[in-house]
mmCIF file of C-alpha atoms in Angstrom:
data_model
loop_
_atom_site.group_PDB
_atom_site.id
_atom_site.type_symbol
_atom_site.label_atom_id
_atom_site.label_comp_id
_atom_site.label_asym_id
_atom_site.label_seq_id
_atom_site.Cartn_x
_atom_site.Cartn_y
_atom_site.Cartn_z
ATOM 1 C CA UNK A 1 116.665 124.077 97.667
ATOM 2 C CA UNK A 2 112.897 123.824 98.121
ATOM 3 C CA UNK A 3 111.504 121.731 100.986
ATOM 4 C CA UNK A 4 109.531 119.144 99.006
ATOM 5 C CA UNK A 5 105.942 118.759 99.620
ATOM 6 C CA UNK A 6 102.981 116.555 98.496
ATOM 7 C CA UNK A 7 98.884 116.620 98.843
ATOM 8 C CA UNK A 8 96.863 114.011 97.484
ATOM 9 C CA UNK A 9 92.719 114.021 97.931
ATOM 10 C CA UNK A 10 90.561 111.068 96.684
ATOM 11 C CA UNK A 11 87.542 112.402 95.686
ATOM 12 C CA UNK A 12 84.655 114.860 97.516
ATOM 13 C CA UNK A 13 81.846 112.748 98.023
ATOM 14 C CA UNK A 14 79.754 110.913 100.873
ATOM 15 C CA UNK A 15 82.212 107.966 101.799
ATOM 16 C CA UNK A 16 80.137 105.276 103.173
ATOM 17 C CA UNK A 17 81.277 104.175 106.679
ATOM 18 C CA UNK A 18 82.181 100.582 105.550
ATOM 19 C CA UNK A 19 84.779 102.093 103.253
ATOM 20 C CA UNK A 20 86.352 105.202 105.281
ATOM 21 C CA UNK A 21 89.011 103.538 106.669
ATOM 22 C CA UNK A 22 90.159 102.139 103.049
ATOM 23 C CA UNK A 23 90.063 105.539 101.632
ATOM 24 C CA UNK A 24 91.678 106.995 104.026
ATOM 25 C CA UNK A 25 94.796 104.084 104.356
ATOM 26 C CA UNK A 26 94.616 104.488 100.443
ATOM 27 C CA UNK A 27 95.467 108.535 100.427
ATOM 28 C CA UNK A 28 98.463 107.952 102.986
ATOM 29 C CA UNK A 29 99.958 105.704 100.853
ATOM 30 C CA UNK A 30 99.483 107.605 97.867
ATOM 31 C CA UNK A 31 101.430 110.657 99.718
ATOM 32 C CA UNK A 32 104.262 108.298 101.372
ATOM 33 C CA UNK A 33 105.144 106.982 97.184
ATOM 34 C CA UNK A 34 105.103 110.601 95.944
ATOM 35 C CA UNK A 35 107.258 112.035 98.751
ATOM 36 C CA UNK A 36 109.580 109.570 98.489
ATOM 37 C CA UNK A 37 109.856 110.475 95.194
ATOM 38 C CA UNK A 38 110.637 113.838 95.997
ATOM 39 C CA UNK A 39 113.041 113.014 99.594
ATOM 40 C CA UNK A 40 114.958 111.089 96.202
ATOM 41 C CA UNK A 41 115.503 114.004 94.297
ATOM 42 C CA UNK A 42 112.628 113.234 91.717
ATOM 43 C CA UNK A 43 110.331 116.054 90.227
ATOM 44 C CA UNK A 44 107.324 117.205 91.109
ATOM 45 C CA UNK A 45 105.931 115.315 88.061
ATOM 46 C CA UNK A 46 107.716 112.216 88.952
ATOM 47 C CA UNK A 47 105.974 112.300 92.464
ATOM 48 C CA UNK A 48 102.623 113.559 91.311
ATOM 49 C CA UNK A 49 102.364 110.739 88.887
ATOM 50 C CA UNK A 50 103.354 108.196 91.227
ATOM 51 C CA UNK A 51 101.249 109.147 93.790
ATOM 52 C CA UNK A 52 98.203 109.217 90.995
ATOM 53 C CA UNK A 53 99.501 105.886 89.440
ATOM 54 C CA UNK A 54 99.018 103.893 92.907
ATOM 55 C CA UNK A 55 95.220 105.679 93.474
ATOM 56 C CA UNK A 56 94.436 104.125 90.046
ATOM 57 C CA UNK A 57 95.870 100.822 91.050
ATOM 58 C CA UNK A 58 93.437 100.398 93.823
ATOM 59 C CA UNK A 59 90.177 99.316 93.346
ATOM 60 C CA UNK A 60 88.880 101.464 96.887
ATOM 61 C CA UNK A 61 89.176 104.884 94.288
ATOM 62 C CA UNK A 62 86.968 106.029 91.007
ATOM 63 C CA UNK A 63 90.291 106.001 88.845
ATOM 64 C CA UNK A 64 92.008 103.347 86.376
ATOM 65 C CA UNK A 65 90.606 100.279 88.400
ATOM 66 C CA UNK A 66 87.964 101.069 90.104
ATOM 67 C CA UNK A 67 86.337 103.592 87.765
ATOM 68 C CA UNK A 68 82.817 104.010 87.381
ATOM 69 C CA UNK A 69 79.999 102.171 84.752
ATOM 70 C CA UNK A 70 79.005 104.462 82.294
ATOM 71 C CA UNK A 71 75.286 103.994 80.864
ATOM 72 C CA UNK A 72 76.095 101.500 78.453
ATOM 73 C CA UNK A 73 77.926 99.494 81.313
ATOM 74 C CA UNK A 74 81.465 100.590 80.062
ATOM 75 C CA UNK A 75 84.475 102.031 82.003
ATOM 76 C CA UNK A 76 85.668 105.421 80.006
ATOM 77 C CA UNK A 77 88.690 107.330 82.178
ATOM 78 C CA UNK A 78 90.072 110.637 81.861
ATOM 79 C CA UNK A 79 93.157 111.824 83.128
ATOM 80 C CA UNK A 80 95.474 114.962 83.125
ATOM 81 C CA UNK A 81 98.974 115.804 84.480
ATOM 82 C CA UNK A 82 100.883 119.643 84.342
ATOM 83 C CA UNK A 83 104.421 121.027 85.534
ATOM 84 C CA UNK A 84 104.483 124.492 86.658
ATOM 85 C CA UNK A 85 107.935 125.892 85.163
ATOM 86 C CA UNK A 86 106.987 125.836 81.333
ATOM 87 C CA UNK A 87 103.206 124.963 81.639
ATOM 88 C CA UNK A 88 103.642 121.827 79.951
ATOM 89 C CA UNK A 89 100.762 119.269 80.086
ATOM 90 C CA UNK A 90 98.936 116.517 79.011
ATOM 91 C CA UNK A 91 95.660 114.788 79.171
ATOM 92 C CA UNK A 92 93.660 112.211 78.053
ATOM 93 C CA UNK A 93 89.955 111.749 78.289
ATOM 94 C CA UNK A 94 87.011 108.793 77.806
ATOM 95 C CA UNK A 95 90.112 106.150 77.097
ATOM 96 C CA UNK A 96 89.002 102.623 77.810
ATOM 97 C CA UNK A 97 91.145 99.218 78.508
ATOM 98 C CA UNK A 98 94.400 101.406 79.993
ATOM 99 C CA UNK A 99 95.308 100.468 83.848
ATOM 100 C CA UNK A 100 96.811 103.629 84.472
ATOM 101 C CA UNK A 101 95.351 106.744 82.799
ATOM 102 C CA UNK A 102 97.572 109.324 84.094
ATOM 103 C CA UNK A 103 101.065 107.875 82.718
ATOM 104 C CA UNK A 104 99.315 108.064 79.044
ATOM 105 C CA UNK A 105 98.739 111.632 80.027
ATOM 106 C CA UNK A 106 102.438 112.147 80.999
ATOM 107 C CA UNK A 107 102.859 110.809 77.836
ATOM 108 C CA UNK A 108 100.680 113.112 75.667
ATOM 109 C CA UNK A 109 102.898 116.108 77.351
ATOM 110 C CA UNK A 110 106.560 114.803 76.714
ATOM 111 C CA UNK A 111 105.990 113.089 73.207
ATOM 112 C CA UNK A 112 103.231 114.773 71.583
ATOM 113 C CA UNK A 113 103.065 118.361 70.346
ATOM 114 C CA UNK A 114 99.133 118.525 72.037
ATOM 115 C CA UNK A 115 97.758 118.834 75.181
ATOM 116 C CA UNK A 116 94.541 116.437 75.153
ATOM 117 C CA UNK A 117 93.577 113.230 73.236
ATOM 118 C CA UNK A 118 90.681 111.586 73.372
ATOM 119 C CA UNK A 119 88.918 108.043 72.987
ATOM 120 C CA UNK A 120 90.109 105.708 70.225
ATOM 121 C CA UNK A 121 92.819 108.416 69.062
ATOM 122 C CA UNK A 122 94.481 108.146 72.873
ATOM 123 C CA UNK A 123 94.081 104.545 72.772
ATOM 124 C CA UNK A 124 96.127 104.115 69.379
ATOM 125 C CA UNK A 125 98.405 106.605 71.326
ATOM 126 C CA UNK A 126 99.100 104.154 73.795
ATOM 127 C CA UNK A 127 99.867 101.659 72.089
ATOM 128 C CA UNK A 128 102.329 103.506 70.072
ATOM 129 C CA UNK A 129 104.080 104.508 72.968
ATOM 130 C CA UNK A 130 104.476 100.750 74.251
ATOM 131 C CA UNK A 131 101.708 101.118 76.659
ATOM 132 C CA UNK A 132 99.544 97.750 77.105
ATOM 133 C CA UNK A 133 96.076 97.128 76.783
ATOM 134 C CA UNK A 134 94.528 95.395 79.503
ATOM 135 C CA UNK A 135 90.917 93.736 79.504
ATOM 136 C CA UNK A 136 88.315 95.991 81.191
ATOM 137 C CA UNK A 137 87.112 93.263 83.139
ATOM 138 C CA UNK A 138 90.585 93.751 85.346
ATOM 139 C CA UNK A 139 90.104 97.036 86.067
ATOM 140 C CA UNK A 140 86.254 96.528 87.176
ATOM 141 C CA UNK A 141 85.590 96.700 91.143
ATOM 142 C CA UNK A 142 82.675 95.091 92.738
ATOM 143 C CA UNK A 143 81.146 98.380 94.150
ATOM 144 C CA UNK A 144 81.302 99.733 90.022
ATOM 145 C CA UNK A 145 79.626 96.546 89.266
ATOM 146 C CA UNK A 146 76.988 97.570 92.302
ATOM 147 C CA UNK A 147 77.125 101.378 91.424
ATOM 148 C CA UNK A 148 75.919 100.576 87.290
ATOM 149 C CA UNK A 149 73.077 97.690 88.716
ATOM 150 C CA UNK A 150 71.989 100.817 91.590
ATOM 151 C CA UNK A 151 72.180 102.917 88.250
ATOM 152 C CA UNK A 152 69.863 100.580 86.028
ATOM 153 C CA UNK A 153 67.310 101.036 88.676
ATOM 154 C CA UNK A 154 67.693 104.840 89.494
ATOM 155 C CA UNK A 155 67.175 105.536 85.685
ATOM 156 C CA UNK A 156 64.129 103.505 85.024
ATOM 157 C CA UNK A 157 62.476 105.615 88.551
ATOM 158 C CA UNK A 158 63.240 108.620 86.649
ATOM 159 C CA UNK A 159 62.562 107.395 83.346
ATOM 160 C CA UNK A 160 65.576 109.018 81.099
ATOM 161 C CA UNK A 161 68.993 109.015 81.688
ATOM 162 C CA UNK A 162 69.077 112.881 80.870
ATOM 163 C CA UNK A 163 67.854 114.186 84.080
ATOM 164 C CA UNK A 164 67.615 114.254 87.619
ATOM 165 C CA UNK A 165 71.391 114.186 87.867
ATOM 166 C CA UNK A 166 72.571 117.435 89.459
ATOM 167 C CA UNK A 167 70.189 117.431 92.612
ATOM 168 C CA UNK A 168 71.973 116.121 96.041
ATOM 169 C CA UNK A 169 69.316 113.324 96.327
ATOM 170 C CA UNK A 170 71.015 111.757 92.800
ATOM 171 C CA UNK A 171 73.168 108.938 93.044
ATOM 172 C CA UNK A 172 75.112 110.460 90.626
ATOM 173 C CA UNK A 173 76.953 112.365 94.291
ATOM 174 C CA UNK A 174 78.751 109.001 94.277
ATOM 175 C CA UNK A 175 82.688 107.764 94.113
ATOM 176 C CA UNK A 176 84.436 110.754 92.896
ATOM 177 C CA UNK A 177 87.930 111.527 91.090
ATOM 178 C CA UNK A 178 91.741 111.491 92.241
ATOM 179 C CA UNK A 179 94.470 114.262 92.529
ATOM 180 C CA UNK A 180 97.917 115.354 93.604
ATOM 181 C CA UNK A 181 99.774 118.284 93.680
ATOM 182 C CA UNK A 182 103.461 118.351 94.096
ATOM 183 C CA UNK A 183 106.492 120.468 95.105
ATOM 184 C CA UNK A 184 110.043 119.244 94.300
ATOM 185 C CA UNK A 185 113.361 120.830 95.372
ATOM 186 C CA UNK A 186 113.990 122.726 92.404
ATOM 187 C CA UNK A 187 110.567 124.634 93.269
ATOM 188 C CA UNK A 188 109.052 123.139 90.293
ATOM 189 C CA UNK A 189 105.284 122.015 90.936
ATOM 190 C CA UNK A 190 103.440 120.398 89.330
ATOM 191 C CA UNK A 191 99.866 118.194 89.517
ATOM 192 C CA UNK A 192 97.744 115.395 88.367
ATOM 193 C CA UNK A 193 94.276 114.246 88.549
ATOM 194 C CA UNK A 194 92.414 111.191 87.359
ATOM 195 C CA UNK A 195 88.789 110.000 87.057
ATOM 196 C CA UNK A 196 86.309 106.686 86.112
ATOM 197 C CA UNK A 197 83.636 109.286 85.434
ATOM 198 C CA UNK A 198 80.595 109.789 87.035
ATOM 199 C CA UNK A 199 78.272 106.240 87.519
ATOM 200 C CA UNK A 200 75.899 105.949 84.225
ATOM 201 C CA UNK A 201 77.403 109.274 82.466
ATOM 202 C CA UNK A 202 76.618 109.350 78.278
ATOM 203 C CA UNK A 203 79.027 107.349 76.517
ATOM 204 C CA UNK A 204 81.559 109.542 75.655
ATOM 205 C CA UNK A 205 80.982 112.088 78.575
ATOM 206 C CA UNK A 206 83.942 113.980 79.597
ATOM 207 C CA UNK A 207 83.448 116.005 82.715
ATOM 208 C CA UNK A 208 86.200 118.739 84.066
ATOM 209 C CA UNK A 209 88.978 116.384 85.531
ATOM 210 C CA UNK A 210 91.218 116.503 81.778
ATOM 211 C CA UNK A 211 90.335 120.141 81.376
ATOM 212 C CA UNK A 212 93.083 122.133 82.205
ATOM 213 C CA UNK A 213 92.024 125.187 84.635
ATOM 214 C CA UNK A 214 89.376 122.880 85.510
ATOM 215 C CA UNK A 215 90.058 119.683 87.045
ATOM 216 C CA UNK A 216 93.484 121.317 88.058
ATOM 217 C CA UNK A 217 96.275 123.638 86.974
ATOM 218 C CA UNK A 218 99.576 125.000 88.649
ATOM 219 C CA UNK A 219 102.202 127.673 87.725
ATOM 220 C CA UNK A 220 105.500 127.888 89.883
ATOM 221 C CA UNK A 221 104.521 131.570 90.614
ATOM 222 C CA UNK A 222 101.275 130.728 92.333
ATOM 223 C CA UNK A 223 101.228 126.987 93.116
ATOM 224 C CA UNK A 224 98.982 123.774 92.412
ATOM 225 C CA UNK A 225 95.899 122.909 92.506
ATOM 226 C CA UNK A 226 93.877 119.850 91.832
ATOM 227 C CA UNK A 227 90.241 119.795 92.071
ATOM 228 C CA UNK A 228 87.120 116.780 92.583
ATOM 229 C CA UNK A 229 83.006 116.919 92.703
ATOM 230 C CA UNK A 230 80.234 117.118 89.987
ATOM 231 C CA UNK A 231 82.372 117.832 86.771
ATOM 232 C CA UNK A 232 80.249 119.824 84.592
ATOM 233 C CA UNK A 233 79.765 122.671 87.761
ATOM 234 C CA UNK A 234 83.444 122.245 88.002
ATOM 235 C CA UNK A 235 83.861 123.134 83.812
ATOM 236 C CA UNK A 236 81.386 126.320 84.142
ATOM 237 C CA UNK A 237 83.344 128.234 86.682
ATOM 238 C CA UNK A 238 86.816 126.741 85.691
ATOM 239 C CA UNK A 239 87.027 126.421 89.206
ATOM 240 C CA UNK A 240 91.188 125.339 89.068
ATOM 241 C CA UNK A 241 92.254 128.393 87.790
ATOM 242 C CA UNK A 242 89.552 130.707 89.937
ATOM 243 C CA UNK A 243 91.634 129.659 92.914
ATOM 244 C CA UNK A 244 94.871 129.883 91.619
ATOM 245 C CA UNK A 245 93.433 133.302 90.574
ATOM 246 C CA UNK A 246 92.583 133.922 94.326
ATOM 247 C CA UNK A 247 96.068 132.929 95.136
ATOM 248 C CA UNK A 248 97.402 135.722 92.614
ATOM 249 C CA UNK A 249 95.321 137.855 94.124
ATOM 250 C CA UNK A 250 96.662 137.414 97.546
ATOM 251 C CA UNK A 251 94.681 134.658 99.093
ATOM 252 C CA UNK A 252 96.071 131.858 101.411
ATOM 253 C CA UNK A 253 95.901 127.852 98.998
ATOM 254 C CA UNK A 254 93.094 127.136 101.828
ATOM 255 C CA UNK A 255 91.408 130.352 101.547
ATOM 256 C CA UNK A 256 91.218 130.776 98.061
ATOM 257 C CA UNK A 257 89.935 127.101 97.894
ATOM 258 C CA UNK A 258 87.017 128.099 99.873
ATOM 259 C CA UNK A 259 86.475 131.249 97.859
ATOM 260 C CA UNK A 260 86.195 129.390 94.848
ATOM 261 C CA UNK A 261 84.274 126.778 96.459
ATOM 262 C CA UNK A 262 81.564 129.096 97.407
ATOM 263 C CA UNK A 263 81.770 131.196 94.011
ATOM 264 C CA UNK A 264 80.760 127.473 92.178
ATOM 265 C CA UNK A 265 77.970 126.501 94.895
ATOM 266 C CA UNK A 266 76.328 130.232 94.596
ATOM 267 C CA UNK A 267 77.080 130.618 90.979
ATOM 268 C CA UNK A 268 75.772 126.962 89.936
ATOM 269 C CA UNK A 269 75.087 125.689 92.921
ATOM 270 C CA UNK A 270 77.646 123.224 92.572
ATOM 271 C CA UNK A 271 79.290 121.079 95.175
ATOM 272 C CA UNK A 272 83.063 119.846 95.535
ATOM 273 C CA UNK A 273 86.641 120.047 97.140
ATOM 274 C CA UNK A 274 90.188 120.560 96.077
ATOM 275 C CA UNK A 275 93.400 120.160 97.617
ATOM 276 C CA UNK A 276 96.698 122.077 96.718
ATOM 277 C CA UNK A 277 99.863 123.785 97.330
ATOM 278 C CA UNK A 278 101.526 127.363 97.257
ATOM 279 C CA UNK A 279 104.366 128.287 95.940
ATOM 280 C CA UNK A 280 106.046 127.506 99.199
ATOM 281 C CA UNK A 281 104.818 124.515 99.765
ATOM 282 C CA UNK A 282 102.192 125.022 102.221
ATOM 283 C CA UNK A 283 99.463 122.911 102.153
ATOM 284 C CA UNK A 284 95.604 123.848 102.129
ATOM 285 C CA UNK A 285 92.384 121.726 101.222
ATOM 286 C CA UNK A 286 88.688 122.031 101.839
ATOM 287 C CA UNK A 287 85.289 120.508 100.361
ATOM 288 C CA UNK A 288 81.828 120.988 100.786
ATOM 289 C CA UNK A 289 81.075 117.463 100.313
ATOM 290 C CA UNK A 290 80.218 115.097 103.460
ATOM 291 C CA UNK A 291 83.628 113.892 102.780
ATOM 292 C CA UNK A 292 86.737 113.806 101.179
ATOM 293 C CA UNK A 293 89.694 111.818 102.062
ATOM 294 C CA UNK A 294 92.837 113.787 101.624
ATOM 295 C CA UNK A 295 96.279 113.843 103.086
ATOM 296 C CA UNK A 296 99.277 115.874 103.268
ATOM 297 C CA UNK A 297 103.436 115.580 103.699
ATOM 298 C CA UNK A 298 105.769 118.343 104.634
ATOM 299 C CA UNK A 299 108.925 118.202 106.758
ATOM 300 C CA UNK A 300 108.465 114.853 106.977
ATOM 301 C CA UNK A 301 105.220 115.276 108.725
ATOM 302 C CA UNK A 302 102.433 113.613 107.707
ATOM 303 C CA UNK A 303 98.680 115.320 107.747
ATOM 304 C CA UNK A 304 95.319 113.237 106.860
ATOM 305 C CA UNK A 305 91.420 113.033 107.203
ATOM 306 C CA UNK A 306 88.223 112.648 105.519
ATOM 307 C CA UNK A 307 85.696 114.205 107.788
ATOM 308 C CA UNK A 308 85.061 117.959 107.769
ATOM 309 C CA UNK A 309 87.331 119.589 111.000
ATOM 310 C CA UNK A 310 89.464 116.702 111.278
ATOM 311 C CA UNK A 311 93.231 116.764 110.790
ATOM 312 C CA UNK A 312 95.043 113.948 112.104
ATOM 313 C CA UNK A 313 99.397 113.803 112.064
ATOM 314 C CA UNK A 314 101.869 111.668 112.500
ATOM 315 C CA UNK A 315 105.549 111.574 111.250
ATOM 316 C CA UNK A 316 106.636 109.813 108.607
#
């Protein structure tokens, strides 16, 4: 039997002070539901989506509630989940009026035939499948509602919603995706990682986070990985499956994180962070973002930070 082991990050951004602590209490939990999911004999998919499912149900994260204001003032979510034995996944992306994105993606990989739906087609999906509707208004935080009026006046300084959005100075930096990657004691593992978007993206905008290879991907022979910052720099290196490619290669989870970290920020200079797991089970993260909250459970020892250098443990 495997010794079962979880990492969940919430997003590689510039946390503001006033909500560091709630990020941070937010990740621990996240990583206490999906372990004991595992510690119960569940699957790695049981405990990534779990983990992913109580991120989305808190308004501190950009996923499910909480999700970022696109530029028409609507909340569009994508979401992806992926098991390591067979490669089986699903994911859905720019889905609107579903609390929790990334159990309609678990969906889409045990009772559909495809790996991604999108928009109105996921949303008829879902309510196929049994899975309720809720009113947008629900799932809308009071810092979205602050992000999208910050937004309206960003966009009239720089006069067109089509620029000015890569540079660090943009706003756009702001309240980034979910993820978890899982190990179970079969040695299956699996991942998952959700997203609101990025604040005032096109209707219709889907960035890297449903994109398999891109916003994560795992294989029991290598490991998991799930990955968070600007999307489309993300989608152009397929940054997921560089690092798993590191891995194959011979690299450490943390050191081929970095590796494919600096690859993205040299190649587009693109900015980000990704947490994940080997084969084993060993942890590794890293980000080259001001923050990202992250935290990690193994041997019934529990791992966490947000700040670059910091590790902080305790037992669970």
């Amino acid at each position: 039997m495997a010794e079962p082991a979880i990492i969940i990050h919430a997003g590689a951004w510039s946390v503001p002070d006033e909500a560091a602590e709630a990020n941070v209490a937010g990740v621990k939990l996240a990583a206490r539901i999906g372990y004991k999911v595992l510690k119960n004999g569940g699957s790695a998919l049981d405990a990534a989506e779990a983990a992913i499912t109580s991120l989305e149900n808190d308004k501190t994260f950009n996923a499910g509630a909480g999700g970022s204001l696109n530029a028409i003032g609507q909340l569009e979510m994508d979401a992806v989940i992926m098991e390591g034995r067979h490669l089986k996944a699903g994911g859905v992306a720019a889905v609107r009026d579903i609390r929790n994105p990334i159990q309609l993606a678990r969906k889409v990989l045990e009772e559909t035939q495809h790996v991604l739906v999108v928009g109105d087609g996921a949303c008829r999906l879902a309510e196929n499948l049994g899975i309720p509707r809720v009113d947008s208004e629900v799932l809308l935080s009071d810092y979205s509602k602050e992000e999208h009026r910050n937004f309206d006046k960003y966009k009239k300084a720089v006069g067109s919603l089509m620029k000015g959005r890569d540079d660090d100075s943009s706003p756009a930096n702001s309240h980034d995706t979910v993820g978890a990657c899982a190990l179970d004691t079969s040695g299956d593992v699996a991942f998952g990682t959700s997203t609101g978007g990025i604040p005032a993206q096109l209707p219709g905008r889907v960035g890297d986070s449903p994109i398999i290879g891109c916003g994560g991907y795992c294989d029991n022979g290598i490991g998991a990985v799930s990955t968070t910052g600007h999307g489309e720099s993300i989608s152009k290196v397929c940054l997921a499956r560089h690092i798993t490619g590191k891995m194959s290669e011979g690299f450490s989870i943390e050191k081929g994180i970095q590796e494919g970290l600096k690859y993205m920020e040299k190649r587009v200079k693109g900015h980000g962070g990704a947490v994940g797991l080997d084969k084993d089970g060993n942890p590794g993260f890293a980000f080259t973002t001001k923050r990202m909250p992250w935290c990690s459970i193994r041997e019934d020892t529990m791992h966490y930070g947000i700040n670059p250098g910091e590790d902080f443990c305790e037992t669970v």
